[in-house]
Amino acid sequence: MSTVSEAGVVSAVNKELFIGGKWTAASGDATLDVTDPATGEVLCAVADASPSDGTAALDAAVAAQADWAEVAPRERGEILRRAYEKLMERQDELALLMTLEMGKPLAEAKGEIAYAAEFFRWFAEEAVRIDGGYAVAPNGAGRFLVTKQPVGPCLLITPWNFPMAMGTRKIGPAVAAGCTMVIKPAEQTPLSMLALAGILAESGLPDGVLNVVTTSDAGGVMEPMIRDGRARKLSFTGSTAVGKKLLEQCAGTVLRTSMELGGNAPFLVFEDADLDAAVDGAMQAKMRNIGEACTAANRFYVHSSVADAFSRKLTERMEGLAIGRGTEDGVVVGPLIDSAAIAKVSELVADAAQNGAKVLTGGATVDGPGNFYQPTVLTGVPAKARMSSEEIFGPVAPISTFETEQEALAAANDTEFGLVAYVYTQNIARAIRVSERLETGMVGLNQGVVSNAAVPFGGVKQSGLGREGGTVGIEEFLETKYIAIGGLS
Ligand code: NAP
């Protein structure tokens, strides 16, 4: 562990807006408080941007676009590579900063820094692989040249649950493609993004390529930028409700969009599953990030013949988890982000119980300061319970049973969301059949975590549009241009 103190990591971060390569106070010197969700105490204050600060950030991104697009792909890649190295060198201090503002246990925060850094390493490699094409026209007379160009200035909006990785998953491909950007992190977790801006500047990112705007007025600051007409793309990660609102705003200027929205992941355990592996996977899929992940298993469907054994094993594992402030040794369950999250989880559990679910363990908040909720297992959760259709975003595992594969698939697909699904079975034919029939963008097959910088991450249905990461991730930030070549004879 690094010797850096909690106060040290917080004070090391520049708290101003980052616009045109300069750290700048918000208009009127407005600030907003950042709070530790484990204690409820204020950690520090950061600049609170107004709509005019947002416009200044967009001005800077627009001004930098033409020169940035001319920078050689290799140079763009090397900036990302240097930033990757720096993130890994500072993994401990950045993890501590993230734990303080977001609450996740330190080990998970360290994992997120590595995951976040991996997007920079991956897109450093992709920057030099932007391809094109050359073809003879079918009539033999002309030639077709196809090339890819940066989309242009981008608006990026990220959520609080993965404060660093959701940023690098957008910034990495945008930088690699040659786009400039304004990024707005979540109000609750601005510090990780501000630290990242400092690292990118140190890594040689030219002024104006990345601009960071922190604000307590997300809608007021972003809407004018979206409607302005000079930005060429919006990439958003957050809730489906906000994503829909932003899509409407984007329609006004036909702004290109990538939308990484909410999930409601089913976790299917068939009678032929390796039950211990399924419980291991369930713990990862449910408890990663204290259940506050878009990929979190939200509904467990278990074959009736193994349901009792699965529920018992899962309950034992959940009861053994240490709850506490993420900075404490051995803690694996940190606080939820705020009191509203606690209220929502409590409401959903009460609703499930009223609808006949049985609480095997947990089912209550933890006394004392901070936003803590007990790891919870529920059985007999009916389809009409709200948590069957809403994202829980907390440490609650609702279990229902099924008899047939068809029934399991129908239940799994009975949602407007389609981000990820998990399947546990040892039968290869069933594994492929079920994976293909699940209406999701991703499937974890005998695996409880799907996130990786090298894969196309994203959802179908109301879980989003587009993919982040993998070889397709950079395409979201590129336009294809076709040049017709004539006059050759
Ligand atoms: P959220 O309320 O939608 O907020 C996400 C971001 O949007 C924040 O930066 C927020 O700013 C901003 N925002 C809110 N209202 C806005 C508006 N009117 N105009 C412009 N920006 C606005 O979501 P959240 O609660 O932070 O995050 C949790 C959600 O994100 C869950 O649904 C989760 O599934 C989803 N998520 C999806 C993925 C994925 O890859 N599919 C990954 C992670 C999370 P403020 O913080 O200032 O409100």
Coordinates of C-alpha atoms and ligand atoms in Angstrom, one line a residue:
M1 CA 0.0 0.0 0.0
S2 CA 1.2 3.5 -0.8
T3 CA 2.2 5.7 2.0
V4 CA -0.1 8.5 0.7
S5 CA -2.7 9.6 3.3
E6 CA -6.4 10.2 2.7
A7 CA -6.0 13.9 3.1
G8 CA -2.9 13.7 0.9
V9 CA -4.7 12.2 -2.1
V10 CA -7.6 14.6 -1.9
S11 CA -5.4 17.6 -1.6
A12 CA -3.2 16.5 -4.5
V13 CA -6.1 16.8 -7.0
N14 CA -6.7 20.1 -8.7
K15 CA -10.3 21.0 -7.9
E16 CA -10.9 23.5 -10.7
L17 CA -12.4 23.1 -14.2
F18 CA -9.9 22.0 -16.9
I19 CA -10.6 24.1 -20.0
G20 CA -8.2 24.7 -22.9
G21 CA -5.3 23.1 -20.9
K22 CA -5.8 25.5 -17.9
W23 CA -7.2 25.0 -14.5
T24 CA -10.0 27.5 -14.2
A25 CA -12.4 28.5 -11.4
A26 CA -16.1 28.2 -12.2
S27 CA -17.9 31.5 -12.9
G28 CA -18.6 33.3 -9.6
D29 CA -16.1 30.9 -8.0
A30 CA -19.0 28.5 -7.4
T31 CA -18.1 25.2 -5.8
L32 CA -19.9 21.9 -4.9
D33 CA -19.0 19.6 -2.1
V34 CA -17.8 16.0 -2.5
T35 CA -18.8 13.7 0.2
D36 CA -17.5 10.4 1.6
P37 CA -20.5 8.0 1.4
A38 CA -19.0 5.9 4.2
T39 CA -19.0 8.7 6.7
G40 CA -21.3 11.4 5.3
E41 CA -18.4 13.8 5.8
V42 CA -17.4 16.4 3.2
L43 CA -14.0 15.5 1.6
C44 CA -13.5 18.8 -0.3
A45 CA -15.2 21.1 -2.7
V46 CA -14.7 21.3 -6.5
A47 CA -15.6 23.9 -9.1
D48 CA -19.3 24.0 -9.9
A49 CA -19.6 24.9 -13.5
S50 CA -22.4 27.1 -14.9
P51 CA -23.8 26.8 -18.5
S52 CA -21.3 29.6 -19.6
D53 CA -18.4 27.5 -18.3
G54 CA -19.7 24.6 -20.3
T55 CA -19.8 26.8 -23.4
A56 CA -16.2 27.9 -22.7
A57 CA -15.2 24.2 -22.5
L58 CA -16.9 23.5 -25.8
D59 CA -15.2 26.6 -27.4
A60 CA -11.9 25.1 -26.3
A61 CA -12.7 21.6 -27.7
V62 CA -13.9 23.1 -31.0
A63 CA -10.8 25.4 -31.3
A64 CA -8.4 22.4 -30.7
Q65 CA -10.1 20.0 -33.1
A66 CA -8.5 20.8 -36.5
D67 CA -4.9 20.7 -35.2
W68 CA -5.5 17.6 -33.1
A69 CA -6.9 15.7 -36.1
E70 CA -3.6 16.4 -37.8
V71 CA -1.5 14.8 -35.1
A72 CA 0.0 11.5 -36.2
P73 CA -1.9 8.4 -35.0
R74 CA 1.4 7.1 -33.5
E75 CA 1.7 10.2 -31.4
R76 CA -1.9 10.0 -30.2
G77 CA -1.3 6.4 -29.3
E78 CA 1.9 7.2 -27.4
I79 CA 0.1 9.8 -25.3
L80 CA -2.4 7.2 -24.3
R81 CA 0.4 4.7 -23.6
R82 CA 2.2 7.2 -21.3
A83 CA -1.1 7.9 -19.5
Y84 CA -1.5 4.1 -19.1
E85 CA 1.9 3.9 -17.4
K86 CA 1.2 6.8 -15.1
L87 CA -2.2 5.4 -14.1
M88 CA -0.5 2.1 -13.1
E89 CA 2.4 3.9 -11.3
R90 CA -0.2 5.8 -9.3
Q91 CA -2.7 2.9 -8.9
D92 CA -2.6 3.0 -5.1
E93 CA -3.2 6.7 -4.6
L94 CA -5.9 6.8 -7.4
A95 CA -7.6 3.8 -5.8
L96 CA -7.7 5.5 -2.4
L97 CA -9.1 8.7 -4.0
M98 CA -11.8 6.6 -5.7
T99 CA -12.7 4.8 -2.5
L100 CA -13.0 8.0 -0.6
E101 CA -15.4 9.6 -3.1
M102 CA -17.4 6.5 -4.2
G103 CA -17.1 4.0 -1.4
K104 CA -16.0 0.8 -3.1
P105 CA -13.5 -1.3 -1.2
L106 CA -9.8 -0.4 -1.9
A107 CA -9.1 -3.8 -3.6
E108 CA -12.0 -3.1 -6.1
A109 CA -10.8 0.5 -6.6
K110 CA -7.4 -0.8 -7.5
G111 CA -9.0 -3.2 -9.9
E112 CA -10.9 -0.4 -11.5
I113 CA -7.7 1.7 -11.9
A114 CA -6.1 -1.3 -13.7
Y115 CA -9.3 -1.8 -15.8
A116 CA -9.4 1.9 -16.6
A117 CA -5.7 2.0 -17.6
E118 CA -6.3 -1.0 -19.9
F119 CA -8.5 1.1 -22.1
F120 CA -5.7 3.5 -22.7
R121 CA -3.3 0.7 -23.4
W122 CA -5.8 -1.0 -25.8
F123 CA -6.6 2.3 -27.6
A124 CA -3.0 3.2 -27.8
E125 CA -2.7 0.1 -29.9
E126 CA -5.9 0.8 -31.9
A127 CA -4.8 4.4 -32.8
V128 CA -2.4 3.1 -35.5
R129 CA -4.9 0.5 -36.9
I130 CA -7.6 2.8 -38.3
D131 CA -8.2 1.3 -41.7
G132 CA -9.6 2.4 -45.0
G133 CA -10.1 0.9 -48.5
Y134 CA -9.4 1.3 -52.2
A135 CA -11.4 -0.4 -54.9
V136 CA -11.9 -0.5 -58.6
A137 CA -15.4 0.7 -59.6
P138 CA -17.6 -2.1 -60.9
N139 CA -17.5 -0.5 -64.4
G140 CA -13.7 -0.3 -64.3
A141 CA -13.7 3.4 -65.0
G142 CA -13.2 5.0 -61.6
R143 CA -11.7 4.2 -58.3
F144 CA -13.2 4.3 -54.8
L145 CA -11.2 5.5 -51.8
V146 CA -12.6 5.0 -48.4
T147 CA -11.0 6.7 -45.4
K148 CA -11.9 7.2 -41.7
Q149 CA -11.8 10.6 -40.0
P150 CA -12.4 11.8 -36.5
V151 CA -16.1 12.5 -35.8
G152 CA -15.1 15.9 -34.3
P153 CA -15.7 17.5 -30.9
C154 CA -17.4 15.1 -28.5
L155 CA -19.5 15.5 -25.4
L156 CA -18.9 12.7 -22.8
I157 CA -21.0 12.1 -19.7
T158 CA -20.1 9.5 -17.1
P159 CA -21.7 8.0 -14.0
W160 CA -20.5 7.7 -10.4
N161 CA -20.3 3.9 -10.2
F162 CA -17.1 3.5 -12.1
P163 CA -15.6 7.0 -11.9
M164 CA -12.4 6.3 -13.7
A165 CA -13.1 3.4 -16.1
M166 CA -16.3 4.9 -17.6
G167 CA -14.1 7.9 -18.5
T168 CA -11.2 6.1 -20.0
R169 CA -13.5 3.8 -22.0
K170 CA -14.7 7.0 -23.8
I171 CA -11.5 9.2 -23.6
G172 CA -9.3 6.4 -24.9
P173 CA -11.0 5.8 -28.2
A174 CA -11.8 9.6 -28.7
V175 CA -8.1 10.4 -28.3
A176 CA -7.0 7.5 -30.5
A177 CA -9.5 8.6 -33.2
G178 CA -8.3 12.2 -33.1
C179 CA -11.4 13.8 -31.5
T180 CA -11.4 16.6 -28.9
M181 CA -13.9 16.4 -26.1
V182 CA -15.7 17.9 -23.1
I183 CA -16.3 15.4 -20.3
K184 CA -18.7 15.8 -17.5
P185 CA -18.2 13.3 -14.6
A186 CA -20.9 12.6 -12.1
E187 CA -21.4 15.2 -9.5
Q188 CA -20.8 12.7 -6.7
T189 CA -17.4 11.5 -8.1
P190 CA -15.5 14.3 -9.8
L191 CA -12.1 13.8 -8.2
S192 CA -11.1 10.7 -10.2
M193 CA -11.8 12.5 -13.5
L194 CA -9.9 15.6 -12.3
A195 CA -6.9 13.4 -11.4
L196 CA -7.1 11.7 -14.8
A197 CA -7.1 15.1 -16.6
G198 CA -3.9 16.0 -14.8
I199 CA -2.3 12.7 -15.8
L200 CA -3.3 13.1 -19.5
A201 CA -1.9 16.7 -19.5
E202 CA 1.4 15.3 -18.0
S203 CA 1.4 12.6 -20.7
G204 CA 1.5 15.3 -23.4
L205 CA -2.2 15.6 -24.4
P206 CA -2.3 19.1 -26.2
D207 CA -4.3 21.9 -24.6
G208 CA -8.0 21.8 -25.4
V209 CA -8.2 18.2 -26.5
L210 CA -9.7 17.1 -23.1
N211 CA -11.8 19.6 -21.2
V212 CA -13.4 18.6 -17.8
V213 CA -16.5 20.3 -16.4
T214 CA -17.7 19.4 -13.0
T215 CA -21.1 20.7 -12.0
S216 CA -24.2 20.2 -9.8
D217 CA -26.3 21.3 -12.7
A218 CA -25.8 18.5 -15.3
G219 CA -28.9 19.2 -17.4
G220 CA -28.4 23.0 -17.3
V221 CA -24.8 22.7 -18.4
M222 CA -25.0 19.9 -20.9
E223 CA -28.2 20.8 -22.8
P224 CA -26.8 24.0 -24.3
M225 CA -23.7 22.1 -25.4
I226 CA -25.9 19.4 -27.0
R227 CA -28.1 21.9 -28.8
D228 CA -25.2 24.2 -29.7
G229 CA -24.6 22.5 -33.1
R230 CA -20.7 22.4 -32.9
A231 CA -20.3 19.2 -31.0
R232 CA -20.5 16.1 -33.3
K233 CA -21.1 13.3 -30.9
L234 CA -22.5 12.5 -27.5
S235 CA -21.3 9.5 -25.6
F236 CA -23.3 8.8 -22.4
T237 CA -23.1 6.2 -19.7
G238 CA -25.9 6.3 -17.1
S239 CA -29.5 5.6 -16.5
T240 CA -31.9 4.7 -19.3
A241 CA -34.2 7.6 -18.1
V242 CA -31.5 10.2 -18.6
G243 CA -30.3 8.5 -21.8
K244 CA -33.8 8.9 -23.3
K245 CA -33.9 12.6 -22.5
L246 CA -30.5 13.1 -24.0
L247 CA -31.5 11.2 -27.2
E248 CA -34.4 13.7 -27.6
Q249 CA -32.0 16.6 -27.2
C250 CA -29.6 15.1 -29.7
A251 CA -32.3 14.7 -32.3
G252 CA -32.4 18.5 -32.7
T253 CA -28.9 18.6 -34.3
V254 CA -28.8 15.0 -35.4
L255 CA -26.0 14.4 -33.0
R256 CA -24.4 11.0 -33.2
T257 CA -24.8 9.1 -30.0
S258 CA -23.4 6.2 -28.1
M259 CA -25.6 5.2 -25.1
E260 CA -24.5 2.8 -22.4
L261 CA -27.6 2.6 -20.2
G262 CA -29.2 0.6 -17.5
G263 CA -29.3 -3.2 -17.1
N264 CA -31.5 -5.9 -15.4
A265 CA -29.2 -8.9 -15.8
P266 CA -30.7 -12.4 -15.4
F267 CA -28.5 -15.1 -13.9
L268 CA -29.5 -18.6 -15.0
V269 CA -28.4 -21.7 -13.1
F270 CA -29.4 -24.9 -14.9
E271 CA -29.7 -28.3 -13.2
D272 CA -26.5 -29.4 -14.9
A273 CA -24.4 -26.5 -13.7
D274 CA -21.3 -26.8 -11.5
L275 CA -23.0 -25.3 -8.5
D276 CA -19.9 -24.1 -6.7
A277 CA -18.7 -22.3 -9.8
A278 CA -22.2 -20.8 -10.2
V279 CA -22.1 -19.5 -6.6
D280 CA -18.6 -18.1 -7.2
G281 CA -19.9 -16.4 -10.4
A282 CA -23.0 -15.2 -8.6
M283 CA -20.9 -13.5 -5.9
Q284 CA -18.9 -11.7 -8.6
A285 CA -21.9 -10.8 -10.7
K286 CA -23.9 -9.6 -7.7
M287 CA -21.4 -8.1 -5.3
R288 CA -18.8 -6.5 -7.6
N289 CA -19.1 -2.8 -6.9
I290 CA -21.5 -3.4 -4.0
G291 CA -24.1 -4.4 -6.5
E292 CA -23.9 -0.9 -8.1
A293 CA -23.0 -2.0 -11.6
C294 CA -25.0 -2.0 -14.8
T295 CA -23.8 -5.5 -15.2
A296 CA -25.0 -6.6 -11.8
A297 CA -27.0 -9.8 -11.6
N298 CA -30.5 -8.4 -10.9
R299 CA -32.6 -11.6 -11.1
F300 CA -31.5 -15.1 -10.3
Y301 CA -33.4 -17.9 -12.0
V302 CA -32.4 -21.3 -10.7
H303 CA -33.7 -24.8 -11.7
S304 CA -36.0 -26.0 -8.9
S305 CA -33.9 -29.2 -8.4
V306 CA -30.8 -27.2 -7.3
A307 CA -32.5 -24.0 -6.0
D308 CA -32.3 -24.9 -2.3
A309 CA -28.6 -25.9 -2.5
F310 CA -27.8 -22.8 -4.5
S311 CA -29.7 -20.5 -2.2
R312 CA -28.1 -22.0 0.9
K313 CA -24.5 -21.7 -0.5
L314 CA -25.1 -18.2 -1.7
T315 CA -26.6 -17.2 1.7
E316 CA -23.5 -18.6 3.5
R317 CA -21.2 -16.6 1.3
M318 CA -23.2 -13.4 1.6
E319 CA -23.3 -13.8 5.4
G320 CA -19.5 -14.0 5.5
L321 CA -18.8 -10.7 3.8
A322 CA -17.3 -7.9 5.9
I323 CA -19.1 -4.6 5.7
G324 CA -17.5 -1.3 6.3
R325 CA -15.6 1.7 5.0
G326 CA -13.8 0.7 1.9
T327 CA -10.5 1.9 3.2
E328 CA -10.5 -0.7 6.1
D329 CA -8.6 -4.0 5.7
G330 CA -10.7 -6.9 4.8
V331 CA -13.9 -4.9 3.9
V332 CA -15.6 -6.2 0.8
V333 CA -19.0 -4.4 1.1
G334 CA -18.7 -0.7 1.2
P335 CA -21.5 1.9 1.5
L336 CA -24.0 2.6 -1.2
I337 CA -23.5 6.0 -2.9
D338 CA -26.1 8.0 -1.0
S339 CA -29.2 8.0 1.1
A340 CA -31.5 7.9 -2.0
A341 CA -29.8 4.6 -3.0
I342 CA -30.4 3.2 0.4
A343 CA -34.1 4.3 0.3
K344 CA -34.5 2.7 -3.2
V345 CA -33.0 -0.7 -2.1
S346 CA -35.1 -0.7 1.1
E347 CA -38.2 0.0 -0.9
L348 CA -37.5 -2.8 -3.4
V349 CA -36.9 -5.3 -0.7
A350 CA -40.0 -4.3 1.2
D351 CA -42.0 -4.6 -2.0
A352 CA -40.6 -8.1 -2.7
A353 CA -41.4 -9.2 0.8
Q354 CA -45.0 -7.9 0.5
N355 CA -45.3 -9.9 -2.7
G356 CA -44.4 -13.1 -0.9
A357 CA -40.5 -13.2 -1.1
K358 CA -38.7 -14.8 1.8
V359 CA -35.6 -13.0 3.3
L360 CA -32.9 -15.7 3.8
T361 CA -30.3 -13.1 5.0
G362 CA -30.0 -9.4 5.3
G363 CA -32.9 -7.2 4.3
A364 CA -32.0 -4.2 6.4
T365 CA -29.8 -1.1 6.5
V366 CA -26.8 -1.1 8.9
D367 CA -26.9 1.3 11.9
G368 CA -24.4 4.1 12.2
P369 CA -23.1 6.8 9.8
G370 CA -22.8 6.1 6.1
N371 CA -25.1 4.5 3.6
F372 CA -24.7 0.8 4.3
Y373 CA -27.1 -2.0 3.4
Q374 CA -26.7 -5.7 4.4
P375 CA -25.9 -8.3 1.8
T376 CA -29.3 -9.8 1.2
V377 CA -30.7 -13.0 -0.3
L378 CA -34.4 -13.4 -1.1
T379 CA -36.2 -16.5 -2.4
G380 CA -39.5 -16.9 -4.0
V381 CA -39.4 -13.5 -5.7
P382 CA -42.4 -13.2 -8.0
A383 CA -42.3 -11.6 -11.5
K384 CA -44.7 -8.9 -10.2
A385 CA -42.2 -7.7 -7.5
R386 CA -40.7 -4.4 -8.6
M387 CA -37.1 -5.7 -8.4
S388 CA -37.9 -8.1 -11.2
S389 CA -38.2 -5.2 -13.6
E390 CA -36.1 -2.4 -12.0
E391 CA -32.4 -2.1 -11.4
I392 CA -31.7 -2.8 -7.7
F393 CA -28.2 -1.3 -7.7
G394 CA -27.4 -2.7 -4.3
P395 CA -26.3 -5.9 -2.6
V396 CA -29.5 -7.8 -2.9
A397 CA -29.9 -11.2 -4.7
P398 CA -33.5 -12.2 -5.6
I399 CA -33.9 -15.9 -6.4
S400 CA -36.8 -17.5 -8.3
T401 CA -37.1 -21.0 -9.7
F402 CA -37.9 -22.5 -13.1
E403 CA -38.7 -26.0 -14.4
T404 CA -37.8 -25.8 -18.1
E405 CA -35.2 -24.1 -20.3
Q406 CA -38.0 -22.3 -22.2
E407 CA -39.5 -21.0 -19.0
A408 CA -36.0 -19.7 -17.9
L409 CA -35.4 -18.0 -21.3
A410 CA -38.9 -16.4 -21.3
A411 CA -38.3 -15.0 -17.8
A412 CA -34.8 -13.8 -18.6
N413 CA -36.0 -12.0 -21.7
D414 CA -39.1 -10.5 -20.1
T415 CA -37.6 -7.0 -19.6
E416 CA -37.0 -3.9 -21.6
F417 CA -33.3 -4.1 -20.8
G418 CA -30.7 -6.1 -22.6
L419 CA -27.2 -5.5 -21.4
V420 CA -25.9 -8.8 -20.1
A421 CA -27.0 -12.2 -19.0
Y422 CA -25.2 -15.0 -17.1
V423 CA -25.6 -18.7 -17.8
Y424 CA -24.3 -21.6 -15.8
T425 CA -24.6 -25.0 -17.4
Q426 CA -22.1 -27.8 -18.3
N427 CA -24.1 -28.8 -21.4
I428 CA -22.4 -27.3 -24.4
A429 CA -25.5 -27.5 -26.7
R430 CA -27.6 -25.8 -24.1
A431 CA -24.9 -23.2 -23.4
I432 CA -24.8 -22.1 -27.1
R433 CA -28.6 -22.4 -27.6
V434 CA -29.4 -20.3 -24.5
S435 CA -26.6 -17.7 -25.2
E436 CA -28.0 -17.2 -28.7
R437 CA -31.6 -16.8 -27.5
L438 CA -30.9 -14.3 -24.7
E439 CA -31.8 -10.8 -25.8
T440 CA -28.7 -9.1 -24.5
G441 CA -25.6 -7.6 -25.9
M442 CA -23.3 -9.7 -23.7
V443 CA -23.4 -13.2 -22.1
G444 CA -21.3 -14.5 -19.3
L445 CA -21.1 -18.2 -19.9
N446 CA -20.0 -19.9 -16.7
Q447 CA -18.4 -16.6 -15.9
G448 CA -19.5 -13.9 -13.5
V449 CA -17.6 -10.9 -15.0
V450 CA -17.7 -9.9 -18.6
S451 CA -15.9 -6.5 -18.6
N452 CA -12.7 -6.3 -20.5
A453 CA -11.1 -3.5 -22.6
A454 CA -10.7 -5.9 -25.5
V455 CA -14.3 -6.7 -26.0
P456 CA -17.3 -4.9 -27.5
F457 CA -19.2 -3.9 -24.4
G458 CA -22.8 -2.7 -24.7
G459 CA -26.4 -3.6 -24.7
V460 CA -29.5 -4.1 -26.8
K461 CA -33.1 -3.0 -26.3
Q462 CA -33.3 -0.1 -23.8
S463 CA -29.8 -0.8 -22.5
G464 CA -28.2 1.3 -25.2
L465 CA -26.8 2.0 -28.6
G466 CA -23.3 1.3 -29.7
R467 CA -20.3 -0.5 -28.2
E468 CA -17.4 0.5 -26.1
G469 CA -14.0 -1.2 -26.1
G470 CA -12.7 -3.9 -28.5
T471 CA -11.9 -3.3 -32.1
V472 CA -15.3 -1.6 -32.7
G473 CA -14.9 0.9 -29.8
I474 CA -12.9 3.3 -31.9
E475 CA -15.5 3.2 -34.7
E476 CA -17.9 5.1 -32.5
F477 CA -15.5 8.1 -32.8
L478 CA -14.8 7.8 -36.5
E479 CA -16.7 8.9 -39.6
T480 CA -16.3 6.9 -42.9
K481 CA -15.7 9.1 -45.9
Y482 CA -15.8 7.9 -49.5
I483 CA -13.9 9.7 -52.2
A484 CA -14.9 8.9 -55.8
I485 CA -11.8 9.1 -58.1
G486 CA -12.5 9.8 -61.7
G487 CA -10.5 11.2 -64.7
L488 CA -8.1 8.3 -64.7
S489 CA -8.1 7.5 -68.4
Ligands
NAP1 P1 -27.6 9.0 -14.2 O1 -28.4 9.7 -13.1 O2 -28.3 8.8 -15.5 O3 -26.3 9.9 -14.3 C1 -25.3 9.6 -15.2 C2 -24.6 10.9 -15.7 O4 -25.6 11.7 -16.3 C3 -24.1 11.7 -14.5 O5 -22.9 12.4 -14.9 C4 -25.2 12.8 -14.3 O6 -24.8 13.9 -13.7 C5 -25.6 13.0 -15.7 N1 -26.9 13.6 -15.9 C6 -28.0 13.4 -15.1 N2 -29.1 14.1 -15.6 C7 -28.6 14.7 -16.8 C8 -29.2 15.6 -17.7 N3 -30.5 16.0 -17.7 N4 -28.4 16.0 -18.8 C9 -27.1 15.6 -18.9 N5 -26.5 14.8 -18.0 C10 -27.3 14.4 -16.9 O7 -27.0 7.6 -13.7 P2 -26.3 7.3 -12.4 O8 -27.2 7.1 -11.3 O9 -25.1 8.2 -12.2 O10 -25.6 5.9 -12.9 C11 -26.2 4.7 -12.7 C12 -26.8 4.2 -14.0 O11 -25.8 4.1 -15.0 C13 -27.4 2.9 -13.9 O12 -28.6 2.8 -14.6 C14 -26.4 2.0 -14.6 O13 -26.9 0.8 -15.1 C15 -25.9 2.9 -15.7 N6 -24.6 2.4 -16.1 C16 -24.5 1.8 -17.4 C17 -23.3 1.4 -17.8 C18 -23.2 0.7 -19.2 O14 -22.1 0.5 -19.7 N7 -24.3 0.3 -19.8 C19 -22.1 1.5 -17.0 C20 -22.2 2.1 -15.8 C21 -23.5 2.6 -15.4 P3 -25.0 14.1 -12.1 O15 -24.2 13.1 -11.4 O16 -24.6 15.5 -11.8 O17 -26.5 14.0 -11.9

